[in-house]
Short mmCIF file of C-alpha atoms in Angstrom, two decimals:
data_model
loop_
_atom_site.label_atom_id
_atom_site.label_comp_id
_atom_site.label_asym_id
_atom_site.label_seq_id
_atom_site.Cartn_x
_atom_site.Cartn_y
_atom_site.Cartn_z
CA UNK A 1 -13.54 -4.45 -10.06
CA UNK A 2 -13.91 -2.42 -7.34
CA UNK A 3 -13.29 1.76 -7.89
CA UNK A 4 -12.44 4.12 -5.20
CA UNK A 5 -12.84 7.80 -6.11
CA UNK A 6 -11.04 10.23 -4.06
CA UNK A 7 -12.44 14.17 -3.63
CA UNK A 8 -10.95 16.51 -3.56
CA UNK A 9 -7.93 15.82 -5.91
CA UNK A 10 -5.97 18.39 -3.81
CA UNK A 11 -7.11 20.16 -0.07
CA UNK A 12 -5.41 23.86 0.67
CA UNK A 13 -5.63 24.11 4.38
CA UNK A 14 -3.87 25.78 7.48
CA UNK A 15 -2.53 24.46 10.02
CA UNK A 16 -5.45 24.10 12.84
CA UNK A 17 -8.01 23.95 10.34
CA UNK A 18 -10.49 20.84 9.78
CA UNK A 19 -9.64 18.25 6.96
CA UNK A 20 -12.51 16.62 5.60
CA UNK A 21 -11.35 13.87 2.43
CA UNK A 22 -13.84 11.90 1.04
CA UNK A 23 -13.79 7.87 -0.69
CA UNK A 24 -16.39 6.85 -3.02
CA UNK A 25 -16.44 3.09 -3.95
CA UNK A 26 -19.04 2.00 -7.05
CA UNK A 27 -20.36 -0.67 -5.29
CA UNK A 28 -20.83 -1.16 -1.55
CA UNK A 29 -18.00 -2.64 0.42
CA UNK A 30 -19.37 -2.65 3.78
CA UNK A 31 -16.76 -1.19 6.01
CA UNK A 32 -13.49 -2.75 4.51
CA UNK A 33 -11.58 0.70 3.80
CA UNK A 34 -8.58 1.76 5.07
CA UNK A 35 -6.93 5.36 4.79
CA UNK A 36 -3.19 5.53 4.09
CA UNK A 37 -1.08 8.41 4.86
CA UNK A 38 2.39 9.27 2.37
CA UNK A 39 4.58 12.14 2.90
CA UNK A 40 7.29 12.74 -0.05
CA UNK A 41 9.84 9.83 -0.23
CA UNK A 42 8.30 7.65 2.35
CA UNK A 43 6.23 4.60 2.62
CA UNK A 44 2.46 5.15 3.00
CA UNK A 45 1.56 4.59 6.32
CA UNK A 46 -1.89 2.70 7.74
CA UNK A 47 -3.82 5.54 9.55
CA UNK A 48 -7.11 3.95 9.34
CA UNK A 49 -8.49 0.18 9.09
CA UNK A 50 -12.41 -1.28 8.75
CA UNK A 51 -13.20 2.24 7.69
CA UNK A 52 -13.16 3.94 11.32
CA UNK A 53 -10.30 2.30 13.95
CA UNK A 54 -7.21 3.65 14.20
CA UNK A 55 -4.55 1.95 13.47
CA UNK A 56 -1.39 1.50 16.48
CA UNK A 57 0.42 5.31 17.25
CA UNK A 58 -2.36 6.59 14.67
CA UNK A 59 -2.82 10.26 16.74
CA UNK A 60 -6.52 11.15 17.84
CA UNK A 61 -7.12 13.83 15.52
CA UNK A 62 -7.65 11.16 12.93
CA UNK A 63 -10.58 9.89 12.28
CA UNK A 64 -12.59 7.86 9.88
CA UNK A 65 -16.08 7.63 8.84
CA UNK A 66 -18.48 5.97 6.85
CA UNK A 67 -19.84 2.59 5.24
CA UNK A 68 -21.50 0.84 2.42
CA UNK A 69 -20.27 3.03 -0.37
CA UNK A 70 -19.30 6.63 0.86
CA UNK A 71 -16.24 7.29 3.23
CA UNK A 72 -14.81 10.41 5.29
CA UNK A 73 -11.67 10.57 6.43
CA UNK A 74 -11.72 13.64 9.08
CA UNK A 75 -8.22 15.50 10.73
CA UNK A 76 -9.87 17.38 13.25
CA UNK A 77 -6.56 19.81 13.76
CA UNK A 78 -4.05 20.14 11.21
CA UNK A 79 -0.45 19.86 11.91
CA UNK A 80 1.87 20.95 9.90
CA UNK A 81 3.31 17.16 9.67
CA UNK A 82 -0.12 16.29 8.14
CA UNK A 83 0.22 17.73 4.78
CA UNK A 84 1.05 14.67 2.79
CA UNK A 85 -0.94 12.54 0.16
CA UNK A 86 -3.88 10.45 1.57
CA UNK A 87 -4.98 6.91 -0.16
CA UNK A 88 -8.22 5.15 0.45
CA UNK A 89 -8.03 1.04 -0.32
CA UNK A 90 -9.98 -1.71 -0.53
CA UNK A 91 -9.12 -5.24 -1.26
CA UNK A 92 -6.58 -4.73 -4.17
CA UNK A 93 -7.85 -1.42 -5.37
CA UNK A 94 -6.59 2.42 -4.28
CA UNK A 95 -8.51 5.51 -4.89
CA UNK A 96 -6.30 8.02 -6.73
CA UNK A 97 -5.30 10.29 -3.85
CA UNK A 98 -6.21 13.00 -2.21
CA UNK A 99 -2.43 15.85 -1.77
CA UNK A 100 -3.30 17.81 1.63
CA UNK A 101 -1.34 20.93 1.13
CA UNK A 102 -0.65 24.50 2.84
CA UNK B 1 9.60 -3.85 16.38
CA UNK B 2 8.23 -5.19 12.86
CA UNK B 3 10.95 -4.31 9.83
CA UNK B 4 10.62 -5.27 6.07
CA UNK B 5 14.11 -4.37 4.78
CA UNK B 6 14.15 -4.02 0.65
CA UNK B 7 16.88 -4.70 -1.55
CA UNK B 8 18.83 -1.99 -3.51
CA UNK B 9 17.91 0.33 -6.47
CA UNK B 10 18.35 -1.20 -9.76
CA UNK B 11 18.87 -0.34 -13.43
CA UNK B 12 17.64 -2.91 -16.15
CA UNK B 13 17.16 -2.65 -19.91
CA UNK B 14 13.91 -3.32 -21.32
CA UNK B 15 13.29 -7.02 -21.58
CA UNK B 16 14.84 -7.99 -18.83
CA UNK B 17 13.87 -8.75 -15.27
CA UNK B 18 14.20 -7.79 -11.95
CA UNK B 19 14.16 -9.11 -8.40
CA UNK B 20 13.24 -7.53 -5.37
CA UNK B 21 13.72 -9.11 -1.84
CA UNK B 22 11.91 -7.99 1.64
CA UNK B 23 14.09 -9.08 4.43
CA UNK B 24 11.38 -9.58 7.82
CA UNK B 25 11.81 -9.26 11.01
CA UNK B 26 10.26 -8.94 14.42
CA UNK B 27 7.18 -11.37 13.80
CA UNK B 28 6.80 -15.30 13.16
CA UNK B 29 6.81 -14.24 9.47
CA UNK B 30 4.82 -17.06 8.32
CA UNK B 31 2.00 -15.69 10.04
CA UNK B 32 1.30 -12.73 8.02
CA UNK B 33 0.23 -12.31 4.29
CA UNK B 34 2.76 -10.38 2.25
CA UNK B 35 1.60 -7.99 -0.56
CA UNK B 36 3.51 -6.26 -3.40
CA UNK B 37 2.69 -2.54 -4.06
CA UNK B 38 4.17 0.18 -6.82
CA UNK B 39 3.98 3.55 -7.08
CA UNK B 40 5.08 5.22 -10.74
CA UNK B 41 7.02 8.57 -10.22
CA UNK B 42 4.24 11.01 -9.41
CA UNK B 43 1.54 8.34 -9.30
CA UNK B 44 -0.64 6.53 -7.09
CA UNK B 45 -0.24 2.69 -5.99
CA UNK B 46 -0.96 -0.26 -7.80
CA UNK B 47 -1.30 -3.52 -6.21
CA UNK B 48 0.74 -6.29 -7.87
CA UNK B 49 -0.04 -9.34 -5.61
CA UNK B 50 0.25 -11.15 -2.37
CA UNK B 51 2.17 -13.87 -1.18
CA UNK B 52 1.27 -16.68 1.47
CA UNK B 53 4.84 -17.02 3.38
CA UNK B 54 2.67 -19.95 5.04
CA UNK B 55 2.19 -21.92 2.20
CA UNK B 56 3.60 -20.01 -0.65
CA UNK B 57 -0.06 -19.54 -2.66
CA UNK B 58 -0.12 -16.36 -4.53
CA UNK B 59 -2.51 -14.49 -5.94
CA UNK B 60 -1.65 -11.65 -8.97
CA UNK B 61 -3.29 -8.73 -10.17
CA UNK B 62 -4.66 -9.52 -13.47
CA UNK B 63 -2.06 -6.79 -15.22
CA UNK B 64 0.76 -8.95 -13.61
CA UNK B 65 -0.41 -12.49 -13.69
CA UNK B 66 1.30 -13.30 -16.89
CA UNK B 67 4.95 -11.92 -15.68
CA UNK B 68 5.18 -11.60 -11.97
CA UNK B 69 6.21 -14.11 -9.99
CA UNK B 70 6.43 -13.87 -5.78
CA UNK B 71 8.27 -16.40 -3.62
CA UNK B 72 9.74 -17.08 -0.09
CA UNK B 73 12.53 -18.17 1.60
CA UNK B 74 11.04 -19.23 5.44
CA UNK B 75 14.85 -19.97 6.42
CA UNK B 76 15.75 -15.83 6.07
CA UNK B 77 11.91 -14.60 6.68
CA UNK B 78 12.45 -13.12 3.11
CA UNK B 79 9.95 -12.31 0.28
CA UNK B 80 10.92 -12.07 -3.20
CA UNK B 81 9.20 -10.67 -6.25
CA UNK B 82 10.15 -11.15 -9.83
CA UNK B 83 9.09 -9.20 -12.72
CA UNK B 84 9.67 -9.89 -16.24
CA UNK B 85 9.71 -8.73 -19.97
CA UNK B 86 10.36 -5.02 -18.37
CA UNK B 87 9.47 -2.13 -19.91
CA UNK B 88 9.77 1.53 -19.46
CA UNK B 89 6.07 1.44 -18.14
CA UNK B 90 7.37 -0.62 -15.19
CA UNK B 91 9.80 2.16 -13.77
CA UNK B 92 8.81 2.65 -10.52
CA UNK B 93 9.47 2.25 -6.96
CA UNK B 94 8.30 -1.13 -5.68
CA UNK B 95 7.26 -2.21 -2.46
CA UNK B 96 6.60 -5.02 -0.34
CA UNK B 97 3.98 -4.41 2.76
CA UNK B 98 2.83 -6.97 5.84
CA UNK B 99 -1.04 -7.59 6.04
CA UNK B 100 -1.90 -5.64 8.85
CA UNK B 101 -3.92 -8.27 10.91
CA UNK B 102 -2.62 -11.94 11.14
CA UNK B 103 -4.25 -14.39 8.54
CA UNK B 104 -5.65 -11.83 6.15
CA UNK B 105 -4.95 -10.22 3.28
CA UNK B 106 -7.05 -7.01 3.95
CA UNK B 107 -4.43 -3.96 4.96
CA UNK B 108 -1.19 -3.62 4.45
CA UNK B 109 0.94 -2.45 7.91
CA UNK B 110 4.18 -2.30 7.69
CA UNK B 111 5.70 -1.43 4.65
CA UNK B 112 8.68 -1.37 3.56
CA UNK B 113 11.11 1.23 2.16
CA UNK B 114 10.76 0.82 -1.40
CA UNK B 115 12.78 -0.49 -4.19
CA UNK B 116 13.48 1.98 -7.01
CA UNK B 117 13.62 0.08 -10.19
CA UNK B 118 14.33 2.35 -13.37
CA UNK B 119 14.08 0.33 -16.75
CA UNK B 120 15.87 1.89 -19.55
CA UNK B 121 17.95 1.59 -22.39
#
């Protein structure tokens, strides 16, 4: 079993600042992360695949990081639209979330 | 454009069981690896399983391998997940979510809107 810990639990940011959410997995994984984006009663939404390409419509401001066991998920600009909850996966395991809030 | 289309809310006792359906559309849906995914109220996600529309193998999370049972219907490019022997733990909103790149099982892009399933007595 793969776990994928998530820091920080929760972000406070403003808009225009730099988000900087972090995946730790106990064992290496190579680069087979993806970042999910889920804003309150929606579907999450795949922002980032094989830990650093976008995924289709994904805006430049995200990016993605990282391999082996430690992973960054970076917003380099905050929108407003951005506060949500953020999920790392692997496989068939999800970290625990990081909330992204004002 | 891609759409996985989920059937309604629904209210069970415990004990019972549930089915969820995820009407596709907009790819050759036996192409793609479907995956069931829940999400408690206030929680994170929990995968549950994936589905082969192809060939109809499955694979189960451990928690669900004794009670969960996913099928397909290739005629109406629809996905169907059953859940059994319900109890309150299982409230939730359940969803069903495309593998993101054709022939895996890696990502999951789409999803679909979620099925709220509420067990109580």
């Amino acid at each position: 079993e793969i776990v994928l810990t998530q820091s920080p639990a929760t972000l406070s940011l403003s808009p225009g600042d730099r988000a900087t959410l972090s995946c730790r997995a106990g064992q290496s994984i190579n680069n087979y992360l993806a970042w999910y984006q889920q804003k309150p009663g929606q579907a999450p939404r795949l922002l980032i695949y094989n830990a650093s390409n976008r995924a289709t419509g994904i805006p430049a401001r995200f990016s993605g990081s990282g391999s082996g066991t430690d992973f960054t998920l970076t917003i380099s600009s905050l929108e407003p639209e951005d506060f949500a909850v953020y999920y790392c996966q692997q496989r068939s395991f999800f970290g625990q979330g990081t909330r992204l809030e004002i | 454009q891609v759409q996985l289309v989920q059937s309604g809310a629904e209210v069970k006792k415990p004990g019972a069981s549930v089915k969820v359906s995820c009407k596709t559309s907009g790819y050759t849906f036996t192409d793609y690896y479907l995956h069931w995914v829940r999400q408690a109220p206030g929680q994170g996600l929990e995968w549950m399983g994936w589905i082969n529309p192809n060939s109809s193998v499955t694979n189960y999370a451990e928690d669900f391998e004794d009670r969960v049972i996913m099928t397909r219907d290739t005629s109406i490019n629809t996905a169907y997940m059953e859940l059994s022997r319900l109890t309150s733990d299982d409230t939730a909103l359940y969803y069903c979510a495309r593998a993101h790149i054709i022939g895996t099982t890696g990502y999951f892009d789409p999803w679909g809107q979620g099925t709220l399933v509420t067990v109580s007595s």
